[in-house]
Tab-separated table of C-alpha atoms in Angstrom:
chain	number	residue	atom	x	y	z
M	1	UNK	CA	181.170	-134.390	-152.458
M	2	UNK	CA	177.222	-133.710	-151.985
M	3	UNK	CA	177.097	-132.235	-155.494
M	4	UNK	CA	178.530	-135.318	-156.957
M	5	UNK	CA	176.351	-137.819	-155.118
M	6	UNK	CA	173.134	-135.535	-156.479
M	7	UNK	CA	173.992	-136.212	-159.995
M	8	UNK	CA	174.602	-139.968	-159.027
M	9	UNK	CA	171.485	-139.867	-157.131
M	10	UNK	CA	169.859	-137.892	-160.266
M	11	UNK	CA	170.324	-141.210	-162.031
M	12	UNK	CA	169.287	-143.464	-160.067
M	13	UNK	CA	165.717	-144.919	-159.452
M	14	UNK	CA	164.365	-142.510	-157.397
M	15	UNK	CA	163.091	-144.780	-154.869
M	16	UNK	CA	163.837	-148.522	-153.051
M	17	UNK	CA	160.703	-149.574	-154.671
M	18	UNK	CA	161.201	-148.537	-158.131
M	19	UNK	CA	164.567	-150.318	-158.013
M	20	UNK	CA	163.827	-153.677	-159.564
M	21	UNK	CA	166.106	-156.607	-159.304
M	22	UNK	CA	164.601	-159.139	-161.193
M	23	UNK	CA	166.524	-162.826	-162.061
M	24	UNK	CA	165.964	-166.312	-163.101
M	25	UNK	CA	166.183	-169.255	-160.183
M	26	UNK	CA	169.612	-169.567	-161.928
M	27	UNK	CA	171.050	-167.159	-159.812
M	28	UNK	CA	171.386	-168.341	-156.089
M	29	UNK	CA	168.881	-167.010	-153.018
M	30	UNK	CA	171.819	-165.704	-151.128
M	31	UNK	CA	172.928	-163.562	-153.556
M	32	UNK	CA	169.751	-162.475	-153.892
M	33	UNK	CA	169.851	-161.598	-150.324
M	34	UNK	CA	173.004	-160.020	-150.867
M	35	UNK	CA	171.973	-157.344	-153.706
M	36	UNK	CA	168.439	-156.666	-152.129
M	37	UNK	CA	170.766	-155.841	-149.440
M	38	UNK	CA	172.738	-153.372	-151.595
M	39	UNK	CA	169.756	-151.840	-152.805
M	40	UNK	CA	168.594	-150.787	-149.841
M	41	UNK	CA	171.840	-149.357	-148.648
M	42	UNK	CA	172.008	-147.103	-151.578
M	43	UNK	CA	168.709	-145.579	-150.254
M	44	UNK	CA	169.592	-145.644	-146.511
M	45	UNK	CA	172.313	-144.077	-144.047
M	46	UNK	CA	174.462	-146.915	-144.044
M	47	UNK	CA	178.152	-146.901	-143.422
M	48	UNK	CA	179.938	-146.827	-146.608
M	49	UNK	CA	182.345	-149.765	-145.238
M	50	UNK	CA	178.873	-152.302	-145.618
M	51	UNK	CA	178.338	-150.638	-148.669
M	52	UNK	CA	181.505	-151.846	-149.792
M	53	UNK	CA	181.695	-154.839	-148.301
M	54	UNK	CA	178.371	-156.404	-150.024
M	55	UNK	CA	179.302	-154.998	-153.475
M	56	UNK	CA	182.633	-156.353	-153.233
M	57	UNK	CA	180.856	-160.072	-152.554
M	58	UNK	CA	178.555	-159.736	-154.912
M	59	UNK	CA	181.693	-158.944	-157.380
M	60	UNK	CA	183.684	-161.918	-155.874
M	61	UNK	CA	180.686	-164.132	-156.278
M	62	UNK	CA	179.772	-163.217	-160.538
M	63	UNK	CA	184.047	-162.847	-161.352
M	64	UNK	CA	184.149	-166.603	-160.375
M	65	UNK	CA	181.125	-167.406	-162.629
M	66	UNK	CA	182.527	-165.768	-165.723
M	67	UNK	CA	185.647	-167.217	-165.239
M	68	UNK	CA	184.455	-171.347	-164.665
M	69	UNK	CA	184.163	-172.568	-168.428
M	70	UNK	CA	184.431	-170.613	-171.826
M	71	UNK	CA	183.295	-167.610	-172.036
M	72	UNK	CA	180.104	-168.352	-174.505
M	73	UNK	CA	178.656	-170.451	-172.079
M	74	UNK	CA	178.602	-168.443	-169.688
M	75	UNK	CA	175.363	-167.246	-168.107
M	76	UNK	CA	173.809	-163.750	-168.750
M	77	UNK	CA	172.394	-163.411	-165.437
M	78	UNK	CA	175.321	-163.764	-163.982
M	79	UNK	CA	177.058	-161.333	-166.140
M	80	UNK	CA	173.995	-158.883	-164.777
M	81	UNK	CA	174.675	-159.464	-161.296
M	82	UNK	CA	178.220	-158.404	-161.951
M	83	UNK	CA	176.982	-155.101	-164.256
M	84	UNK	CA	174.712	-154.398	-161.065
M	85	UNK	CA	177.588	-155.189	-158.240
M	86	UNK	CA	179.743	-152.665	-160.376
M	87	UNK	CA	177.299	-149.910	-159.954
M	88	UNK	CA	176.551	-150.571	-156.456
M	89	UNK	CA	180.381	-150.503	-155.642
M	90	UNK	CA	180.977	-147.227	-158.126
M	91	UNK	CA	178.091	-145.738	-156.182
M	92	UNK	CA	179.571	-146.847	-152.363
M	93	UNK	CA	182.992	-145.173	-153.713
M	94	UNK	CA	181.422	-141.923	-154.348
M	95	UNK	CA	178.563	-141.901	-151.697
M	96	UNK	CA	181.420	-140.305	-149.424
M	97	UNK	CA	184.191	-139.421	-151.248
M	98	UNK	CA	184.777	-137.786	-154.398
M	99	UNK	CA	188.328	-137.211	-154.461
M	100	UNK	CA	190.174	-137.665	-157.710
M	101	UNK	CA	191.989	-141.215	-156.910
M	102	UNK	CA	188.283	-142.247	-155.821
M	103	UNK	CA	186.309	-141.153	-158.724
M	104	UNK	CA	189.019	-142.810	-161.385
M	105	UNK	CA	188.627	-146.415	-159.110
M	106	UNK	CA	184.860	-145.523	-159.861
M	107	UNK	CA	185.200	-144.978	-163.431
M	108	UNK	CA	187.743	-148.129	-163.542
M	109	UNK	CA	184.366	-150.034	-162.123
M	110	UNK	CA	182.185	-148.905	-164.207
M	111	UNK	CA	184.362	-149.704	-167.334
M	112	UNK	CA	184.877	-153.299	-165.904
M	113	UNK	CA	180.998	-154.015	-165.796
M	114	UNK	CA	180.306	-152.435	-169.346
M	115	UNK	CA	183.735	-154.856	-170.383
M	116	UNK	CA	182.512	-158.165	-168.621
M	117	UNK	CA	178.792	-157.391	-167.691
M	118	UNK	CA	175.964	-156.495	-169.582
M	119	UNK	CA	173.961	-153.068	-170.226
M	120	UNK	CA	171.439	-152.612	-167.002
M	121	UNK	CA	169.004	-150.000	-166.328
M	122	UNK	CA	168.791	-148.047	-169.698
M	123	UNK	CA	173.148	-148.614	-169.928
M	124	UNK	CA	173.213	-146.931	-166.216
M	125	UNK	CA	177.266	-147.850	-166.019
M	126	UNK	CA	177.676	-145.897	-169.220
M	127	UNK	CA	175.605	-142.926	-167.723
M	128	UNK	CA	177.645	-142.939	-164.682
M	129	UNK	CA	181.188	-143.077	-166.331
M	130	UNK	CA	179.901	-139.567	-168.305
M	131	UNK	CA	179.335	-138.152	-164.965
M	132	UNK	CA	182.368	-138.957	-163.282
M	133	UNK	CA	184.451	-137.913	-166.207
M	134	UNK	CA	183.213	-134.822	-165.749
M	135	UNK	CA	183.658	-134.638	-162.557
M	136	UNK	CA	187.869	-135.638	-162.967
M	137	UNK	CA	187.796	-133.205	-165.566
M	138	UNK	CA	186.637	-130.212	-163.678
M	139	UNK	CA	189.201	-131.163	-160.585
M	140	UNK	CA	192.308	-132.086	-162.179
M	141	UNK	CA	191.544	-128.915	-164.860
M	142	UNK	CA	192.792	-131.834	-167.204
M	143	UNK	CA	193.927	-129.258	-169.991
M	144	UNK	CA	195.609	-126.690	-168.052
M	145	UNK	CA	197.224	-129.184	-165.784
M	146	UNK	CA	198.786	-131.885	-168.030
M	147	UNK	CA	201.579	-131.817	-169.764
M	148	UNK	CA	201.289	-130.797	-172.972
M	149	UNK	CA	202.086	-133.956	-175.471
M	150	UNK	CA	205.330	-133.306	-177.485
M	151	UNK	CA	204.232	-134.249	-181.310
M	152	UNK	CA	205.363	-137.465	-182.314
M	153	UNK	CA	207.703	-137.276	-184.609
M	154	UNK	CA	206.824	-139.507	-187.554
M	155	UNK	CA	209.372	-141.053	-189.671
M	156	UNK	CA	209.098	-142.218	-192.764
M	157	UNK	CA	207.928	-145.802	-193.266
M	158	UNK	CA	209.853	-148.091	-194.226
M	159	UNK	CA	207.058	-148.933	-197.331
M	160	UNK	CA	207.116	-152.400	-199.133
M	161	UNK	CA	207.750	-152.090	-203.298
M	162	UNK	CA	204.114	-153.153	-204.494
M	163	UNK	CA	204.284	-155.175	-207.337
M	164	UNK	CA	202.057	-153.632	-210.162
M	165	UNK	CA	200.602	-157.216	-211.081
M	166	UNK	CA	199.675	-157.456	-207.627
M	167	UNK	CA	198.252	-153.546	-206.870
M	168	UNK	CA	194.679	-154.009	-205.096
M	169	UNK	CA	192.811	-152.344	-207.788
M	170	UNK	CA	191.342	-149.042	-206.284
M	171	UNK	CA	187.834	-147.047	-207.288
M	172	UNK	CA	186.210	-143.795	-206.010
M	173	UNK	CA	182.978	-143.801	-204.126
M	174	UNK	CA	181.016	-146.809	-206.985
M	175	UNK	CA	177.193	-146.997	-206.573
M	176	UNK	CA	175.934	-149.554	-204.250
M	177	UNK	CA	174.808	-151.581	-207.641
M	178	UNK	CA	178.620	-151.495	-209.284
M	179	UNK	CA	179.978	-152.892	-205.825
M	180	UNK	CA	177.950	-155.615	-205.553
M	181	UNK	CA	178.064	-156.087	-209.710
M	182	UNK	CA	182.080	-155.992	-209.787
M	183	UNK	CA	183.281	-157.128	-206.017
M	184	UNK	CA	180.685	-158.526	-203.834
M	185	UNK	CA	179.368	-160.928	-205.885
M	186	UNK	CA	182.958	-161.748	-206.945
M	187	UNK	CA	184.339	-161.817	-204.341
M	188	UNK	CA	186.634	-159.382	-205.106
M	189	UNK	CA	188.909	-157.157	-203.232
M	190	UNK	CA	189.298	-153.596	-203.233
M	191	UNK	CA	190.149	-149.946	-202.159
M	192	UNK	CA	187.050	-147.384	-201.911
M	193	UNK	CA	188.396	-144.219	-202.117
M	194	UNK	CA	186.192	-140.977	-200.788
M	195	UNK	CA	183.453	-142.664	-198.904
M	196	UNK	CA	184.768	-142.295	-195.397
M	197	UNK	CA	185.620	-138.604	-196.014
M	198	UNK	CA	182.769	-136.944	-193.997
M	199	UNK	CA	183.707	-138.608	-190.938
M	200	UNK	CA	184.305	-136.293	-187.800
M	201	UNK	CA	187.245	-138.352	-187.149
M	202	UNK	CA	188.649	-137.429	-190.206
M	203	UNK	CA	187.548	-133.727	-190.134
M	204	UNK	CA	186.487	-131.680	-186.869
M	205	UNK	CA	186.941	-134.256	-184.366
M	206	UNK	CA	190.123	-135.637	-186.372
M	207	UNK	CA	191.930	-138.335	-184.062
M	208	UNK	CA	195.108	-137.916	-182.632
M	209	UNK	CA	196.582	-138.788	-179.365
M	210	UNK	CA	195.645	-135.665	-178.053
M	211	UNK	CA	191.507	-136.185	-178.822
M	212	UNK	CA	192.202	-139.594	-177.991
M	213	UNK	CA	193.080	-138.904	-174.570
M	214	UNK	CA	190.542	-136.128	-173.822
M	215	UNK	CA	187.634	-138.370	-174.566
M	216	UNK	CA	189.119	-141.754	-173.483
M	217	UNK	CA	191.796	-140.889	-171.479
M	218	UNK	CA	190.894	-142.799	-168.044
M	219	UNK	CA	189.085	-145.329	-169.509
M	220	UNK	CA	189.881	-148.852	-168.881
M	221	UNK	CA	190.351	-150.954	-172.031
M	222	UNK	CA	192.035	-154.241	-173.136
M	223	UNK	CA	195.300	-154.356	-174.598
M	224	UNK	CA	197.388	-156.801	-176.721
M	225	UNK	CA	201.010	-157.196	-175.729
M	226	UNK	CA	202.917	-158.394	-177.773
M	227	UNK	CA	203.759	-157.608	-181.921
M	228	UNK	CA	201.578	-160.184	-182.776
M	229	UNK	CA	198.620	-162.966	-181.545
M	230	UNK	CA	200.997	-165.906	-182.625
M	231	UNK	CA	204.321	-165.135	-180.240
M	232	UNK	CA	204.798	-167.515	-177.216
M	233	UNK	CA	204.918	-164.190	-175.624
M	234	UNK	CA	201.477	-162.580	-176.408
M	235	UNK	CA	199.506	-161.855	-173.603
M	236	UNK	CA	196.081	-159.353	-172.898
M	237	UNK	CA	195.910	-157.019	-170.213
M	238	UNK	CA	193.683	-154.095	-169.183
M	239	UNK	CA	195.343	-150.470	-168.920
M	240	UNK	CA	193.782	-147.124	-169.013
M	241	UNK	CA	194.350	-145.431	-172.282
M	242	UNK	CA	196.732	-143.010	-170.785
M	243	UNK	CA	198.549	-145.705	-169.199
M	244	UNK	CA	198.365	-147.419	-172.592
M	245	UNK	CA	199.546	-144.373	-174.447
M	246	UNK	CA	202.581	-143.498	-172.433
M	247	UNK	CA	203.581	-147.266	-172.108
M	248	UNK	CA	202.689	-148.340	-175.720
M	249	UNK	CA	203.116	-145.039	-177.919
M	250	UNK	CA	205.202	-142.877	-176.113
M	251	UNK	CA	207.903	-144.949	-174.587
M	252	UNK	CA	211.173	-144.805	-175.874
M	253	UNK	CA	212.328	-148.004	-174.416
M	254	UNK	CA	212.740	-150.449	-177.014
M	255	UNK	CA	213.198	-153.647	-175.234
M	256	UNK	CA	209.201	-153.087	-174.187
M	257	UNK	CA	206.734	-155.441	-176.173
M	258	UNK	CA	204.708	-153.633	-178.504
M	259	UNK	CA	201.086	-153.261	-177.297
M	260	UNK	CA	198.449	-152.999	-179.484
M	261	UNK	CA	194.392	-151.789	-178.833
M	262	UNK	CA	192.252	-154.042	-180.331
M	263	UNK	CA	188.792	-154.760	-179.337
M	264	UNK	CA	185.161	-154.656	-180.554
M	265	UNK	CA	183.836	-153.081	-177.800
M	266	UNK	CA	185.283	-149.988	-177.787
M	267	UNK	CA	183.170	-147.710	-179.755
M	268	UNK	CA	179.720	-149.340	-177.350
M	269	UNK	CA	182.492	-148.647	-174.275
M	270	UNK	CA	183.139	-144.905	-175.489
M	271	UNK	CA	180.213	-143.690	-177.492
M	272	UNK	CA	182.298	-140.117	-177.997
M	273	UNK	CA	184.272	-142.426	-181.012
M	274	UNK	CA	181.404	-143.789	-182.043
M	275	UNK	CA	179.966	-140.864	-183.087
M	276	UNK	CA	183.050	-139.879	-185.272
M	277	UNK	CA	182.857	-142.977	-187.639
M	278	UNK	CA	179.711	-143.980	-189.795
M	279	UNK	CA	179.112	-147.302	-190.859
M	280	UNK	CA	179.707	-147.607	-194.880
M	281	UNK	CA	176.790	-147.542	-197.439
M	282	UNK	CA	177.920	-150.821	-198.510
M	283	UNK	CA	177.024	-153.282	-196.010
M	284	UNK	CA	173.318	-152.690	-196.587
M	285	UNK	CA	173.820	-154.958	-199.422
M	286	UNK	CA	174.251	-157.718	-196.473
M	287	UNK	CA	171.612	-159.966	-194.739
M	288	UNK	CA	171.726	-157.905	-191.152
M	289	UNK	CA	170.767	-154.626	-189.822
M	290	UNK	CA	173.352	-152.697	-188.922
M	291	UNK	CA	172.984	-154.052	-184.944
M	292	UNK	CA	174.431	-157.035	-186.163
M	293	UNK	CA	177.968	-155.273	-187.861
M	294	UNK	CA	180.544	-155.983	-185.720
M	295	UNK	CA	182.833	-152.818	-185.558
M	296	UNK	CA	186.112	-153.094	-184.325
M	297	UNK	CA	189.287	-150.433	-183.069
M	298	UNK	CA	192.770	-151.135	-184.129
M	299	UNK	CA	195.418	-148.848	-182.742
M	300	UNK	CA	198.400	-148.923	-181.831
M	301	UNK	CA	202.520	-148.288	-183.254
M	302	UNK	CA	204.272	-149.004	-186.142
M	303	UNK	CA	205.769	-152.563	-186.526
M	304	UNK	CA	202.609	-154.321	-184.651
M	305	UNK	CA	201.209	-157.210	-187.170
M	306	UNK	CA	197.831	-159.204	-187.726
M	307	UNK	CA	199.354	-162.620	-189.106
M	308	UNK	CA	197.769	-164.028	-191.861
M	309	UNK	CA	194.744	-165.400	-191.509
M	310	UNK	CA	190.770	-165.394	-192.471
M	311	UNK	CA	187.426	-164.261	-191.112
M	312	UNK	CA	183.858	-165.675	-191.238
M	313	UNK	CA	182.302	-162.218	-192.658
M	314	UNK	CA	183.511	-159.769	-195.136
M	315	UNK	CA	185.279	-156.961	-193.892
M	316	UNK	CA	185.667	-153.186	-194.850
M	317	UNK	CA	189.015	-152.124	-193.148
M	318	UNK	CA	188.533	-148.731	-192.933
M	319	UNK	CA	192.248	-146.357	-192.248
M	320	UNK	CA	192.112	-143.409	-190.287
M	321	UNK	CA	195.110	-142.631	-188.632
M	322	UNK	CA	198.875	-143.540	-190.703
M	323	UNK	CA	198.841	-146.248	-192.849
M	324	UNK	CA	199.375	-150.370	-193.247
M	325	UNK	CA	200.821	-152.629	-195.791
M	326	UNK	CA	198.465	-155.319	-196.606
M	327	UNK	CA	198.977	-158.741	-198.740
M	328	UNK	CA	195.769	-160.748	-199.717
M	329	UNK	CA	195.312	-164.233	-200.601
M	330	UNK	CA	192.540	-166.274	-202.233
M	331	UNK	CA	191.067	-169.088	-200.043
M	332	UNK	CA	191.490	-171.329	-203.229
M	333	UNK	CA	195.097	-171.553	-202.123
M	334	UNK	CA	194.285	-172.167	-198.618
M	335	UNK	CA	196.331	-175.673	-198.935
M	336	UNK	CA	199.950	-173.341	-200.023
M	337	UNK	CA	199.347	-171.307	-197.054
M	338	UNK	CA	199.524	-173.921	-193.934
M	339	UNK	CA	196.626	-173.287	-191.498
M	340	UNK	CA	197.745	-173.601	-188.079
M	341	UNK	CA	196.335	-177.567	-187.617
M	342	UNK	CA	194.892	-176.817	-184.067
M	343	UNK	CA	191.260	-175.745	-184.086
M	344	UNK	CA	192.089	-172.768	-181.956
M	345	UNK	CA	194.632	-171.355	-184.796
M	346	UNK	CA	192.847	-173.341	-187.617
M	347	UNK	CA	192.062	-169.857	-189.246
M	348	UNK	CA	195.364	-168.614	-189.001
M	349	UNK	CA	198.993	-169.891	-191.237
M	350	UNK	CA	202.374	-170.967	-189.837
M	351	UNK	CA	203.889	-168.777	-192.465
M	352	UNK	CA	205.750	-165.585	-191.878
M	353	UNK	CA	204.482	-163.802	-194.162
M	354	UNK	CA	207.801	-161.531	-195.013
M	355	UNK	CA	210.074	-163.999	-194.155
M	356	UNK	CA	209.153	-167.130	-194.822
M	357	UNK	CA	210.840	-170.409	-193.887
M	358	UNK	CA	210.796	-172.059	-197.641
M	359	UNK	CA	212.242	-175.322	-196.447
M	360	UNK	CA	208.967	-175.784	-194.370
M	361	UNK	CA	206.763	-174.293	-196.224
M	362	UNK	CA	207.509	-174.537	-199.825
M	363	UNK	CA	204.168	-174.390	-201.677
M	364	UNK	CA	204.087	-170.687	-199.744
M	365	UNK	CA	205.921	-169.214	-202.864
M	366	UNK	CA	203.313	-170.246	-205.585
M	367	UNK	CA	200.637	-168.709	-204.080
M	368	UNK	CA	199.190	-165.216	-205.684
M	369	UNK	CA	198.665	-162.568	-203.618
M	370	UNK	CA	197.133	-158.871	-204.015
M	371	UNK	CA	198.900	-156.196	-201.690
M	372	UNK	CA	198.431	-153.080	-201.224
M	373	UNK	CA	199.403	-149.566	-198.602
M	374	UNK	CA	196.596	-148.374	-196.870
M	375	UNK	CA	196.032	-145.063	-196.516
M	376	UNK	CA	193.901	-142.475	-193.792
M	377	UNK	CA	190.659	-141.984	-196.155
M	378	UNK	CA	191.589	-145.464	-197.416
M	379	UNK	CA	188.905	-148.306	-196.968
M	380	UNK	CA	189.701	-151.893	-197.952
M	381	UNK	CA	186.925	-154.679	-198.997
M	382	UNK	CA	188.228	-157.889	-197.799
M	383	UNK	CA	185.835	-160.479	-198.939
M	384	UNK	CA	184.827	-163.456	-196.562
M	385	UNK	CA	187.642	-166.196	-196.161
M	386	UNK	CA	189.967	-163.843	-197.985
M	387	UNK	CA	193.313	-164.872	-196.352
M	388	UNK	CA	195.081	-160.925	-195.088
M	389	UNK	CA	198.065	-160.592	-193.360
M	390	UNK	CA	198.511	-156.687	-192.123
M	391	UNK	CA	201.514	-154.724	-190.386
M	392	UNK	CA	201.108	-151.047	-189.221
M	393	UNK	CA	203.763	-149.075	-190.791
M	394	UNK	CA	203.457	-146.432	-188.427
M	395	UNK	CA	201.357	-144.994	-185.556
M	396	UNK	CA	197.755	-146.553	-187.203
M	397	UNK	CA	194.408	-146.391	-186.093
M	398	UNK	CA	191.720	-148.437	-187.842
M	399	UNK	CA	188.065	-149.396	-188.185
M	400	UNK	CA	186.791	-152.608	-189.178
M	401	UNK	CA	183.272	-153.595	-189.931
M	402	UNK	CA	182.739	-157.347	-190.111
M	403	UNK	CA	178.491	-157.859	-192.178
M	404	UNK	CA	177.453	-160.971	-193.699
């Protein structure tokens, strides 16, 4: 327990007085009052009850902020006042207790104020989280102790016929000026074949459930449940990714909705992933540094399915793990492919995209499409607007990287 709260300690400002809590008027005086409060307990012998207590309000208090209005009006200081009422709460759980149970509500904490906060203190909450992993990993002997994942076994998709007409055209590792000459300028989509080749997660840190779960294992990340965003059905929710794993990819039950990890934040959340991608080449032919590419995690089983719809950037899909089926439309023949007519869906069609109802949507037919199967290695240029429609084949884990 004391060696614990010396690496927290380690961490922290070493004094009350180099702890600085600094906020607009926006934020009230009496929650001032309340984290000045908190401050002072982490540097005092205070019982770890109070130390609870005030984090806990100063949670309550920020949760009800983010959730009054939409969530892009919503204030940043108040989104720091939560960041800083998770670490005062991760740091009253472990101030007296570093049990197992204790340390994963910690980490839980932690992960909730990098999710709905903002970074604080040089990214403190991340700092913390690789400390307390650690610290689970060296009590629970994670690797000796857990059972020892049975390999999935992988049947064969079930893979579309492509149509030759309609075969994404695919090219191997083109200069930066024969992209931009023959497909970005065009608007043209593509397969680049070789360029993701040197990443770790495709070599000596190659992803599987196994690495997944070693580096991410108790983390606390959103899920989609549900096969798709569309269904009545669809819902979010927030698992670990063990929890997500053995619910989502390892259950047998059938009658459970698919569930389906897909976020941006995941690779700021869990910097071990980050490191095992690399952004591509390409996008430095956009307008943005690469601080401004949005990079996002897909993963999740076979059968889950992205309906069709568009984006506001271009997009370089990038496959790591299994493979997708893909169909790509033009947004000249945006009117044959019924946009949802509500501004909420106005970027996504009505039409099933493999079944479609004809009666209702008969112009559907007439529209060309490119299609393709997306292989690990594989990396897809989806131009902006480009209408895509995808469905995981099997057990699938992608990168997107969304540039202007």
């Amino acid at each position: 327990m004391a060696a614990l709260w010396t690496k927290i300690s380690a961490v922290l400002p070493h004094t009350e007085a180099e702890f600085t809590l600094q906020f607009s008027d926006r934020v009230d005086l009496s929650v001032m009052h309340v984290l000045k409060q908190s401050r002072h307990q982490l540097y005092s012998d205070t019982a770890g009850a109070c130390r609870l207590l005030n984090a806990q309000i100063i949670l309550d208090i920020s949760w009800e902020k983010l959730n009054t209005g939409t969530w892009r009006h919503v204030d940043k200081e108040w989104r720091r006042v939560y960041s800083y009422g998770c670490l005062f709460k991760a740091a009253a759980l472990c101030r007296e207790d570093s049990s197992t149970d204790t340390v994963l509500q910690a980490i839980r904490t932690c992960d909730m104020g990098l999710l709905m906060g903002t970074a604080i203190m040089d990214n403190i909450l991340q700092v913390l989280v690789g400390i307390l992993q650690g610290e689970v990993r060296k009590s629970t002997q994670e690797e000796e102790e857990r059972p020892q994942i049975k390999k999935i076994k992988m049947d064969c998709p079930s893979v579309p016929a492509i149509k030759e007409h309609a075969t994404v055209f695919r090219i191997k590792c083109p200069s930066l000026e024969s992209f931009k000459k023959n497909y970005l300028l065009p608007v043209k989509p593509v397969i680049l074949e070789g360029i993701i080749d040197h990443w770790p997660a495709l070599k000596e840190h190659h992803w599987s459930i196994e690495y997944l779960q070693s580096v991410a294992g108790f983390r606390t990340v959103p899920v989609e449940v549900g096969s798709r965003y569309t269904d009545e059905k669809w819902s979010q929710t927030l698992l670990t990714v063990n929890e997500f794993i053995d619910r989502h990819i390892l259950s047998k039950d059938e009658e459970k909705p698919l569930g389906y990890l897909a976020q941006h934040q995941l690779f700021d959340q869990i910097p071990e992933l980050k490191e095992d991608i690399r952004i591509p080449d390409y996008c430095c032919l956009g307008e943005e540094d690469d601080d401004n590419i949005t990079i996002n995690a897909w993963f999740g089983p076979g059968g889950t399915v992205s309906p069709l719809h568009q984006d506001p950037q271009h997009n370089f899909l990038a496959q790591v793990v299994g493979s997708k089926y893909i169909r790509l439309y033009s947004p000249e023949d945006t009117d044959k492919l019924y946009p949802h007519k509500s501004q909420l869906l106005h970027n996504t069609s009505q039409v099933e995209v493999e079944n479609p109802d004809q009666e209702q949507f008969p112009e559907f037919a007439k529209a060309p499409y490119l299609e393709c199967v997306l292989q690990p290695g594989d990396v897809l240029f989806i131009p902006v607007q480009h209408w895509h429609y995808v469905r995981s084949l099997e057990l699938s884990f992608s990168v997107s990287f969304w540039w202007s």
